[in-house]
Amino acid sequence: MKTITKLFLGLLLLVLYTSCTKESNSASANQSSGAGGSTARFTIAGNYLYVVDHTSLKTFLISDPSHPVSKSKTEVGVNIETIFPYRDKLFIGSSSAMYIFSLTEPDRPEQIGHAQYQIHMSCDPVVVKDQAAYATLRADGPCGWSQSSLVVYDISSFSSPVLKTTISIFSPYGLGVNGNALYVCNGEAGLTVYDVSVPFTPVYKTEITGKTFYDVIPYDNILVCQVSDGFALYDIGTDPLNPVYISNVLN
Amino acid sequence: MLHETAPADSDLIFMRKQRNHVLGNQGVLYYLSLTNIVIMKINFRWLLLFAVIFSSCDPRRNVVLPQETIGYVPIYSNNTTAKQISAELPRPTIKGGKMFTTGKFLFQVEPDSGIHIINYTDPSHPQKIGFIRSFLCKEISFKNGFIYTNNFSDLVVIDISDINHIHEIGRVENVFPDLALQYPPKDQNNTTVYFECPDPSKGIITGWKQQIIKNPKCWR
């Protein structure tokens, strides 16, 4: 009897745990054992490693890690920068568009939609939560010919994302979303926190300065931040909208 | 000067030579990609857009490439150990690269050198516990005790399930030519750096040396 109770409790914990991580960490939805940042070019979903280079998406079967098998290569576009897994989809950021791929056939991802940005930029990671896709577009010209921005798309229809909001930002890099908080790295200008309780309308909450932020991973109540000289950790368990500094490792 | 229809590659090279002073960093990437026989489809319209935009406002548009300047020359090596994955002691972070977290361990790329392994089970006292050497490393993912990263243009799988016995267990060669593109370092002022264009047939580039170079064709 005792064993059965233990087993039951164990199962219950497991269920609770998996449902929790799904809720609090969208980045890892497809990854049983962790999460990468929004600027990654490598991501793992199920038994597959997906890699984007400048023009294409490459798929490797990794069910036997000692023998990765190249399965397919799909031409996507130009200036591909990032890949982000969400549920059974891959979101690919390029300098000119966001592409959505379905993983219904995981060894051969299929493009099911895309959103063309209005102007060509560079550095364009995208993260997703439910029906909202958030992307940063960084104008990288020497003469400020365009404004960098944070854009929000409604992706309730994957085949035709709808641009909902554009917010001007100084110089955005990576970003992360966790619950009702959206974290946007602004390089030397710091890290900006937005409230996305209303998903398509981010509201500015606060700013963390003093470090050069390039990317973030919200994971298990901790915001792991890639900064210019290492990384820094912030507590987001108490109040996701007000990250509290814990520690850093620089050099 | 601008073609109305998309020209052949040879025309593009010519155009780059004529216009490299207005293409900014794109010029180098573009040139390298051609010389390294990286199949990289350049959208010509996109290039045009850049050319037009930069030519209209780049303050450096009247700069011509120097005939002789202090620049960088690649140091080539055919040493196969450059392709070895090895576990090393923790080392200082020079530039914080891309990250992957498991909630307990954090892996952070040291661009072009390898991967820092950090234990942050106690978040207020994160500890570097090791470093995985992987030359030209830029990317990382992780699953079930295995790190997936790049070593030069190869995909490598590294077993770290036993932290005291980190070792390579899988490799697929030359699948990421983009990740093996190499540039010399830039200084802090971000000034233009001239260099001798890499020639992959000469081997692996393991470093750069500064010297006087004539008629540099590559710059960033």
Short mmCIF file of C-alpha atoms in Angstrom, two decimals:
data_model
loop_
_atom_site.label_atom_id
_atom_site.label_comp_id
_atom_site.label_asym_id
_atom_site.label_seq_id
_atom_site.Cartn_x
_atom_site.Cartn_y
_atom_site.Cartn_z
CA MET A 1 0.00 0.00 0.00
CA LYS A 2 2.79 2.37 0.96
CA THR A 3 4.52 1.77 -2.35
CA ILE A 4 1.36 2.56 -4.25
CA THR A 5 0.89 5.82 -2.33
CA LYS A 6 4.49 6.77 -3.02
CA LEU A 7 4.08 5.94 -6.67
CA PHE A 8 0.91 7.97 -6.85
CA LEU A 9 2.52 10.93 -5.11
CA GLY A 10 5.47 10.66 -7.45
CA LEU A 11 3.24 10.68 -10.48
CA LEU A 12 1.26 13.62 -9.13
CA LEU A 13 4.48 15.57 -8.61
CA LEU A 14 5.60 14.71 -12.10
CA VAL A 15 2.32 15.92 -13.59
CA LEU A 16 2.42 19.10 -11.53
CA TYR A 17 6.01 19.68 -12.50
CA THR A 18 5.47 19.25 -16.22
CA SER A 19 2.38 21.46 -16.23
CA CYS A 20 4.28 24.12 -14.29
CA THR A 21 7.24 24.22 -16.61
CA LYS A 22 4.98 24.43 -19.60
CA GLU A 23 3.23 27.38 -18.08
CA SER A 24 6.24 29.29 -16.85
CA ASN A 25 8.68 28.60 -19.59
CA SER A 26 7.51 28.70 -23.12
CA ALA A 27 11.04 28.48 -24.51
CA SER A 28 11.38 24.94 -23.29
CA ALA A 29 8.01 23.70 -24.42
CA ASN A 30 9.65 21.42 -26.91
CA GLN A 31 12.76 20.70 -24.91
CA SER A 32 12.63 18.24 -22.09
CA SER A 33 15.76 19.50 -20.46
CA GLY A 34 16.30 23.24 -20.69
CA ALA A 35 16.03 26.36 -22.78
CA GLY A 36 18.18 28.43 -25.09
CA GLY A 37 18.08 32.14 -25.81
CA SER A 38 16.14 34.01 -28.44
CA THR A 39 19.20 34.65 -30.59
CA ALA A 40 20.02 30.95 -30.98
CA ARG A 41 20.59 29.32 -34.35
CA PHE A 42 20.42 25.82 -32.84
CA THR A 43 17.32 24.39 -31.20
CA ILE A 44 16.09 20.96 -30.22
CA ALA A 45 12.50 19.80 -30.50
CA GLY A 46 11.69 16.17 -29.80
CA ASN A 47 14.32 13.96 -31.37
CA TYR A 48 15.46 16.61 -33.81
CA LEU A 49 18.07 19.32 -33.87
CA TYR A 50 17.09 22.27 -36.05
CA VAL A 51 19.75 24.68 -37.26
CA VAL A 52 19.39 27.83 -39.30
CA ASP A 53 22.20 29.22 -41.39
CA HIS A 54 21.95 32.42 -43.42
CA THR A 55 19.48 31.00 -45.91
CA SER A 56 18.16 27.63 -44.83
CA LEU A 57 16.77 25.39 -42.10
CA LYS A 58 18.63 22.12 -41.54
CA THR A 59 17.14 19.13 -39.72
CA PHE A 60 19.13 16.43 -37.89
CA LEU A 61 17.69 13.32 -36.28
CA ILE A 62 19.40 12.93 -32.90
CA SER A 63 17.60 9.93 -31.40
CA ASP A 64 21.07 8.38 -31.34
CA PRO A 65 23.28 11.29 -30.21
CA SER A 66 26.43 9.50 -31.33
CA HIS A 67 25.12 9.36 -34.88
CA PRO A 68 23.25 12.52 -35.81
CA VAL A 69 21.61 12.00 -39.19
CA SER A 70 21.03 14.88 -41.59
CA LYS A 71 17.38 14.58 -42.67
CA SER A 72 16.50 17.65 -44.68
CA LYS A 73 17.44 21.14 -45.76
CA THR A 74 14.79 23.72 -46.49
CA GLU A 75 15.49 27.05 -48.16
CA VAL A 76 13.84 29.74 -46.06
CA GLY A 77 14.96 33.18 -47.24
CA VAL A 78 17.89 35.50 -46.80
CA ASN A 79 19.66 36.76 -43.71
CA ILE A 80 18.16 34.19 -41.39
CA GLU A 81 19.19 35.04 -37.85
CA THR A 82 17.34 33.03 -35.22
CA ILE A 83 15.17 30.02 -34.48
CA PHE A 84 12.68 29.64 -31.63
CA PRO A 85 10.61 26.53 -30.86
CA TYR A 86 7.09 26.90 -29.51
CA ARG A 87 4.80 23.92 -29.06
CA ASP A 88 4.77 22.12 -32.43
CA LYS A 89 6.04 25.13 -34.37
CA LEU A 90 9.35 26.75 -35.21
CA PHE A 91 9.58 30.53 -35.46
CA ILE A 92 12.44 31.74 -37.60
CA GLY A 93 13.61 35.34 -37.55
CA SER A 94 15.33 36.95 -40.51
CA SER A 95 16.27 40.52 -41.27
CA SER A 96 13.18 40.94 -43.37
CA ALA A 97 10.54 38.53 -42.12
CA MET A 98 9.32 36.10 -39.49
CA TYR A 99 8.65 32.58 -40.77
CA ILE A 100 6.46 29.96 -39.12
CA PHE A 101 7.17 26.26 -39.68
CA SER A 102 5.02 23.33 -38.68
CA LEU A 103 6.62 20.25 -37.13
CA THR A 104 3.81 17.90 -38.04
CA GLU A 105 6.44 16.02 -39.97
CA PRO A 106 9.43 16.68 -37.74
CA ASP A 107 12.05 15.47 -40.21
CA ARG A 108 10.74 17.81 -42.86
CA PRO A 109 9.45 21.09 -41.35
CA GLU A 110 6.96 22.84 -43.55
CA GLN A 111 6.50 26.58 -43.83
CA ILE A 112 2.91 27.45 -42.99
CA GLY A 113 3.10 31.21 -42.74
CA HIS A 114 5.22 34.30 -42.63
CA ALA A 115 5.07 37.99 -41.91
CA GLN A 116 7.10 40.39 -44.01
CA TYR A 117 8.57 43.28 -42.06
CA GLN A 118 8.11 46.69 -43.52
CA ILE A 119 11.77 47.46 -43.77
CA HIS A 120 14.96 45.43 -43.93
CA MET A 121 16.89 45.40 -40.69
CA SER A 122 19.32 43.13 -38.96
CA CYS A 123 19.21 41.12 -35.75
CA ASP A 124 15.65 40.01 -35.42
CA PRO A 125 14.91 37.42 -32.75
CA VAL A 126 11.32 36.35 -32.17
CA VAL A 127 9.66 34.77 -29.14
CA VAL A 128 6.11 33.48 -28.78
CA LYS A 129 3.46 33.10 -26.14
CA ASP A 130 0.02 31.74 -27.00
CA GLN A 131 -1.36 33.92 -29.78
CA ALA A 132 1.30 36.61 -29.66
CA ALA A 133 4.69 36.70 -31.38
CA TYR A 134 7.17 39.35 -30.23
CA ALA A 135 10.12 40.34 -32.41
CA THR A 136 12.78 43.01 -32.12
CA LEU A 137 14.00 44.75 -35.25
CA ARG A 138 17.28 46.54 -34.92
CA ALA A 139 18.11 49.22 -37.43
CA ASP A 140 21.76 48.71 -38.16
CA GLY A 141 22.56 51.52 -40.53
CA PRO A 142 25.23 54.11 -39.90
CA CYS A 143 22.90 57.04 -40.40
CA GLY A 144 19.77 56.17 -38.51
CA TRP A 145 17.64 55.79 -41.58
CA SER A 146 15.06 53.90 -39.66
CA GLN A 147 13.81 53.43 -36.14
CA SER A 148 14.49 50.19 -34.30
CA SER A 149 11.39 48.65 -32.87
CA LEU A 150 9.57 45.94 -30.97
CA VAL A 151 6.72 44.48 -33.02
CA VAL A 152 3.84 42.31 -31.87
CA TYR A 153 2.00 39.96 -34.20
CA ASP A 154 -1.29 38.18 -33.72
CA ILE A 155 -0.60 34.62 -34.81
CA SER A 156 -3.99 33.07 -34.03
CA SER A 157 -3.91 32.29 -37.72
CA PHE A 158 -0.43 30.91 -38.40
CA SER A 159 -0.81 31.32 -42.11
CA SER A 160 -1.44 35.05 -41.89
CA PRO A 161 0.12 36.81 -38.89
CA VAL A 162 -1.31 40.27 -38.28
CA LEU A 163 0.85 43.17 -37.09
CA LYS A 164 -0.80 44.59 -33.97
CA THR A 165 1.71 46.92 -32.33
CA THR A 166 4.98 48.67 -33.10
CA ILE A 167 6.97 50.26 -30.29
CA SER A 168 10.06 52.35 -31.00
CA ILE A 169 13.15 51.16 -29.15
CA PHE A 170 16.70 52.45 -29.09
CA SER A 171 18.73 49.38 -29.99
CA PRO A 172 17.09 46.04 -29.20
CA TYR A 173 18.79 42.63 -29.15
CA GLY A 174 17.35 39.39 -27.72
CA LEU A 175 14.12 39.08 -25.80
CA GLY A 176 12.17 36.67 -23.63
CA VAL A 177 8.58 36.24 -22.48
CA ASN A 178 7.43 34.66 -19.25
CA GLY A 179 3.89 34.84 -17.91
CA ASN A 180 2.78 38.44 -18.22
CA ALA A 181 6.33 39.80 -18.47
CA LEU A 182 8.27 40.56 -21.64
CA TYR A 183 12.00 41.24 -21.31
CA VAL A 184 13.75 43.14 -24.08
CA CYS A 185 17.53 43.55 -24.17
CA ASN A 186 18.70 46.96 -25.30
CA GLY A 187 22.46 46.45 -25.43
CA GLU A 188 24.25 49.23 -23.58
CA ALA A 189 20.95 50.89 -22.69
CA GLY A 190 20.03 47.98 -20.43
CA LEU A 191 17.02 45.71 -20.14
CA THR A 192 13.41 46.85 -20.45
CA VAL A 193 10.47 45.03 -18.85
CA TYR A 194 7.00 45.24 -20.38
CA ASP A 195 3.70 44.03 -18.95
CA VAL A 196 1.97 41.88 -21.56
CA SER A 197 -1.16 41.03 -19.57
CA VAL A 198 -2.88 42.33 -22.67
CA PRO A 199 -0.74 40.30 -25.09
CA PHE A 200 -0.84 42.64 -28.10
CA THR A 201 -0.29 45.79 -26.06
CA PRO A 202 2.98 45.72 -24.12
CA VAL A 203 3.07 48.33 -21.36
CA TYR A 204 6.42 49.69 -20.18
CA LYS A 205 7.09 48.72 -16.55
CA THR A 206 10.71 49.20 -15.63
CA GLU A 207 14.29 49.29 -16.81
CA ILE A 208 17.53 47.76 -15.56
CA THR A 209 20.69 49.62 -16.48
CA GLY A 210 24.38 49.39 -15.74
CA LYS A 211 25.13 46.35 -17.90
CA THR A 212 25.15 45.63 -21.61
CA PHE A 213 22.34 43.14 -22.20
CA TYR A 214 22.28 40.92 -25.31
CA ASP A 215 19.84 38.11 -24.55
CA VAL A 216 17.70 36.59 -21.80
CA ILE A 217 16.30 33.20 -20.87
CA PRO A 218 13.46 33.24 -18.33
CA TYR A 219 13.65 29.79 -16.74
CA ASP A 220 12.46 28.39 -13.41
CA ASN A 221 11.83 31.77 -11.79
CA ILE A 222 15.25 33.05 -12.79
CA LEU A 223 16.05 35.43 -15.59
CA VAL A 224 19.38 34.33 -17.04
CA CYS A 225 20.89 37.30 -18.85
CA GLN A 226 23.66 37.28 -21.41
CA VAL A 227 25.67 40.42 -20.76
CA SER A 228 28.71 41.68 -22.63
CA ASP A 229 31.26 40.23 -20.22
CA GLY A 230 29.47 37.12 -18.95
CA PHE A 231 26.05 36.54 -17.46
CA ALA A 232 23.81 37.82 -14.67
CA LEU A 233 20.94 36.23 -12.77
CA TYR A 234 17.74 37.96 -11.65
CA ASP A 235 14.91 36.62 -9.52
CA ILE A 236 11.60 36.77 -11.36
CA GLY A 237 9.77 34.32 -9.09
CA THR A 238 8.46 36.94 -6.70
CA ASP A 239 7.36 39.53 -9.25
CA PRO A 240 8.10 38.79 -12.92
CA LEU A 241 7.62 42.47 -13.73
CA ASN A 242 10.34 43.56 -11.29
CA PRO A 243 13.44 41.38 -11.73
CA VAL A 244 15.62 41.46 -8.64
CA TYR A 245 19.36 41.10 -9.05
CA ILE A 246 20.84 37.91 -7.56
CA SER A 247 24.36 37.50 -8.86
CA ASN A 248 26.64 37.56 -11.85
CA VAL A 249 29.76 35.96 -13.21
CA LEU A 250 31.87 38.38 -15.14
CA ASN A 251 35.26 37.27 -16.36
CA MET B 1 26.32 52.24 -61.81
CA LEU B 2 23.50 50.08 -60.58
CA HIS B 3 22.32 47.30 -62.78
CA GLU B 4 18.68 47.19 -63.55
CA THR B 5 18.49 43.44 -63.71
CA ALA B 6 20.18 40.94 -61.48
CA PRO B 7 23.71 40.42 -62.84
CA ALA B 8 25.74 37.25 -62.81
CA ASP B 9 28.03 36.52 -59.89
CA SER B 10 31.04 37.85 -61.74
CA ASP B 11 29.25 41.14 -62.22
CA LEU B 12 28.45 41.19 -58.53
CA ILE B 13 32.09 40.74 -57.66
CA PHE B 14 32.97 43.56 -59.97
CA MET B 15 30.29 45.68 -58.47
CA ARG B 16 31.54 44.92 -54.99
CA LYS B 17 35.01 46.00 -55.95
CA GLN B 18 33.63 49.20 -57.30
CA ARG B 19 31.32 49.80 -54.44
CA ASN B 20 32.85 48.11 -51.44
CA HIS B 21 33.39 51.45 -49.82
CA VAL B 22 29.66 51.89 -49.52
CA LEU B 23 28.58 48.40 -48.60
CA GLY B 24 29.93 48.51 -45.06
CA ASN B 25 30.38 45.21 -43.29
CA GLN B 26 28.19 43.52 -45.83
CA GLY B 27 31.00 43.83 -48.34
CA VAL B 28 33.26 41.55 -46.38
CA LEU B 29 30.68 38.98 -45.57
CA TYR B 30 29.72 38.97 -49.16
CA TYR B 31 33.25 38.65 -50.41
CA LEU B 32 34.13 35.92 -47.94
CA SER B 33 31.06 33.97 -48.76
CA LEU B 34 32.01 33.94 -52.40
CA THR B 35 35.64 33.08 -51.85
CA ASN B 36 34.87 30.39 -49.34
CA ILE B 37 32.48 28.81 -51.76
CA VAL B 38 29.74 29.10 -49.24
CA ILE B 39 26.49 28.69 -50.99
CA MET B 40 24.80 31.79 -49.82
CA LYS B 41 22.05 33.12 -51.92
CA ILE B 42 22.25 36.86 -51.87
CA ASN B 43 19.01 38.50 -52.64
CA PHE B 44 20.07 41.07 -55.13
CA ARG B 45 17.26 43.44 -54.35
CA TRP B 46 18.37 43.42 -50.77
CA LEU B 47 21.92 44.22 -51.77
CA LEU B 48 20.70 46.99 -53.96
CA LEU B 49 18.71 48.41 -51.11
CA PHE B 50 21.81 48.48 -48.95
CA ALA B 51 23.90 49.93 -51.73
CA VAL B 52 21.42 52.70 -52.32
CA ILE B 53 20.94 53.47 -48.66
CA PHE B 54 24.60 53.42 -47.77
CA SER B 55 25.70 55.38 -50.79
CA SER B 56 23.21 58.06 -49.96
CA CYS B 57 24.38 58.62 -46.43
CA ASP B 58 27.55 56.78 -45.50
CA PRO B 59 30.04 59.41 -44.39
CA ARG B 60 32.84 57.09 -45.53
CA ARG B 61 31.71 57.00 -49.11
CA ASN B 62 34.71 58.89 -50.35
CA VAL B 63 37.15 56.55 -48.62
CA VAL B 64 39.25 54.46 -50.97
CA LEU B 65 40.94 51.23 -49.94
CA PRO B 66 44.53 51.85 -48.89
CA GLN B 67 47.34 50.57 -51.09
CA GLU B 68 49.43 49.74 -48.08
CA THR B 69 48.32 49.57 -44.49
CA ILE B 70 48.74 47.76 -41.20
CA GLY B 71 46.36 44.84 -41.39
CA TYR B 72 45.88 41.22 -40.50
CA VAL B 73 47.14 38.07 -42.18
CA PRO B 74 45.64 34.65 -41.39
CA ILE B 75 47.78 32.06 -39.58
CA TYR B 76 46.96 28.71 -41.16
CA SER B 77 47.34 25.30 -39.59
CA ASN B 78 46.85 21.78 -40.80
CA ASN B 79 47.14 20.64 -37.23
CA THR B 80 44.30 18.22 -36.67
CA THR B 81 44.32 18.85 -32.92
CA ALA B 82 42.57 22.11 -33.71
CA LYS B 83 39.53 19.94 -34.30
CA GLN B 84 39.78 18.23 -30.92
CA ILE B 85 37.11 18.72 -28.32
CA SER B 86 38.59 18.74 -24.84
CA ALA B 87 37.57 19.41 -21.26
CA GLU B 88 39.61 22.10 -19.56
CA LEU B 89 39.72 24.04 -16.32
CA PRO B 90 37.41 27.04 -15.87
CA ARG B 91 38.74 30.11 -17.59
CA PRO B 92 37.88 33.81 -17.59
CA THR B 93 35.02 34.96 -19.78
CA ILE B 94 36.24 37.39 -22.39
CA LYS B 95 33.01 37.91 -24.26
CA GLY B 96 29.71 36.48 -23.05
CA GLY B 97 28.21 34.46 -25.93
CA LYS B 98 25.00 32.53 -26.44
CA MET B 99 23.57 30.52 -23.56
CA PHE B 100 21.61 27.42 -22.74
CA THR B 101 20.25 26.69 -19.28
CA THR B 102 18.98 23.51 -17.67
CA GLY B 103 17.90 25.36 -14.54
CA LYS B 104 20.90 23.92 -12.71
CA PHE B 105 23.68 24.24 -15.23
CA LEU B 106 24.30 27.14 -17.54
CA PHE B 107 26.35 26.70 -20.68
CA GLN B 108 27.71 29.90 -22.15
CA VAL B 109 29.59 30.11 -25.40
CA GLU B 110 32.92 31.89 -25.44
CA PRO B 111 32.73 32.88 -29.09
CA ASP B 112 35.27 31.03 -31.25
CA SER B 113 36.87 29.25 -28.27
CA GLY B 114 34.42 26.96 -26.50
CA ILE B 115 31.81 26.68 -23.79
CA HIS B 116 31.86 27.70 -20.13
CA ILE B 117 30.06 25.31 -17.80
CA ILE B 118 28.51 27.01 -14.79
CA ASN B 119 26.72 25.39 -11.88
CA TYR B 120 24.11 27.75 -10.46
CA THR B 121 22.22 25.34 -8.25
CA ASP B 122 22.71 28.11 -5.70
CA PRO B 123 21.84 31.14 -7.83
CA SER B 124 23.46 33.56 -5.43
CA HIS B 125 26.80 31.76 -5.86
CA PRO B 126 27.15 30.55 -9.44
CA GLN B 127 30.36 28.59 -9.95
CA LYS B 128 32.32 28.00 -13.11
CA ILE B 129 33.13 24.31 -13.07
CA GLY B 130 34.76 23.75 -16.41
CA PHE B 131 35.36 24.74 -19.98
CA ILE B 132 34.89 22.74 -23.16
CA ARG B 133 37.31 23.69 -25.88
CA SER B 134 35.73 23.77 -29.32
CA PHE B 135 37.42 25.97 -31.87
CA LEU B 136 35.14 28.47 -33.65
CA CYS B 137 32.26 27.52 -31.36
CA LYS B 138 29.32 29.89 -31.73
CA GLU B 139 26.13 27.96 -31.06
CA ILE B 140 24.79 25.63 -28.42
CA SER B 141 21.85 23.41 -27.63
CA PHE B 142 21.48 20.61 -25.12
CA LYS B 143 19.40 17.53 -24.46
CA ASN B 144 19.66 14.60 -22.03
CA GLY B 145 23.28 15.14 -21.07
CA PHE B 146 24.53 15.93 -24.57
CA ILE B 147 25.71 19.30 -25.82
CA TYR B 148 25.17 20.03 -29.50
CA THR B 149 27.50 22.68 -30.83
CA ASN B 150 29.71 23.55 -33.76
CA ASN B 151 33.43 22.93 -34.14
CA PHE B 152 34.58 24.82 -37.22
CA SER B 153 31.88 23.95 -39.75
CA ASP B 154 31.14 20.57 -38.13
CA LEU B 155 28.22 19.61 -35.93
CA VAL B 156 29.60 17.95 -32.78
CA VAL B 157 27.84 16.13 -29.98
CA ILE B 158 29.56 16.19 -26.59
CA ASP B 159 28.65 13.85 -23.75
CA ILE B 160 28.76 15.78 -20.48
CA SER B 161 26.60 13.41 -18.44
CA ASP B 162 29.70 12.71 -16.37
CA ILE B 163 31.28 16.07 -15.74
CA ASN B 164 34.62 14.38 -15.08
CA HIS B 165 34.59 12.58 -18.36
CA ILE B 166 33.48 15.09 -20.98
CA HIS B 167 34.08 13.77 -24.47
CA GLU B 168 32.98 14.01 -28.07
CA ILE B 169 30.64 11.21 -29.14
CA GLY B 170 29.35 12.33 -32.52
CA ARG B 171 30.29 14.55 -35.44
CA VAL B 172 28.86 15.46 -38.81
CA GLU B 173 31.44 17.20 -40.95
CA ASN B 174 31.10 20.45 -42.82
CA VAL B 175 27.39 21.05 -42.38
CA PHE B 176 27.65 24.68 -41.19
CA PRO B 177 30.03 26.49 -43.53
CA ASP B 178 28.57 29.82 -42.38
CA LEU B 179 29.80 29.26 -38.85
CA ALA B 180 33.38 28.81 -39.96
CA LEU B 181 33.69 32.21 -41.61
CA GLN B 182 36.55 33.95 -39.89
CA TYR B 183 37.42 37.56 -39.36
CA PRO B 184 40.30 39.24 -37.58
CA PRO B 185 39.50 41.02 -34.29
CA LYS B 186 38.20 44.56 -34.22
CA ASP B 187 39.53 47.09 -31.77
CA GLN B 188 37.38 48.79 -29.18
CA ASN B 189 36.91 51.89 -31.27
CA ASN B 190 35.33 49.75 -33.96
CA THR B 191 37.62 51.20 -36.60
CA THR B 192 37.93 49.53 -39.98
CA VAL B 193 40.20 46.49 -40.05
CA TYR B 194 41.90 45.43 -43.29
CA PHE B 195 42.98 41.84 -43.83
CA GLU B 196 44.20 39.31 -46.32
CA CYS B 197 41.21 37.34 -47.50
CA PRO B 198 41.12 33.80 -46.05
CA ASP B 199 41.93 30.94 -48.40
CA PRO B 200 40.34 27.71 -47.12
CA SER B 201 42.65 25.60 -49.28
CA LYS B 202 45.56 26.66 -47.06
CA GLY B 203 44.08 24.98 -43.99
CA ILE B 204 42.37 26.06 -40.82
CA ILE B 205 42.85 29.59 -39.58
CA THR B 206 44.06 29.43 -36.01
CA GLY B 207 44.85 33.09 -35.55
CA TRP B 208 45.78 36.39 -37.12
CA LYS B 209 49.02 38.32 -37.14
CA GLN B 210 49.34 42.02 -37.68
CA GLN B 211 51.64 43.23 -40.39
CA ILE B 212 51.85 45.64 -43.28
CA ILE B 213 49.69 44.39 -46.14
CA LYS B 214 49.42 45.66 -49.68
CA ASN B 215 46.18 46.22 -51.57
CA PRO B 216 43.89 44.59 -49.02
CA LYS B 217 40.78 43.13 -50.61
CA CYS B 218 38.96 42.21 -47.41
CA TRP B 219 37.96 44.51 -44.61
CA ARG B 220 35.34 44.84 -41.93
#
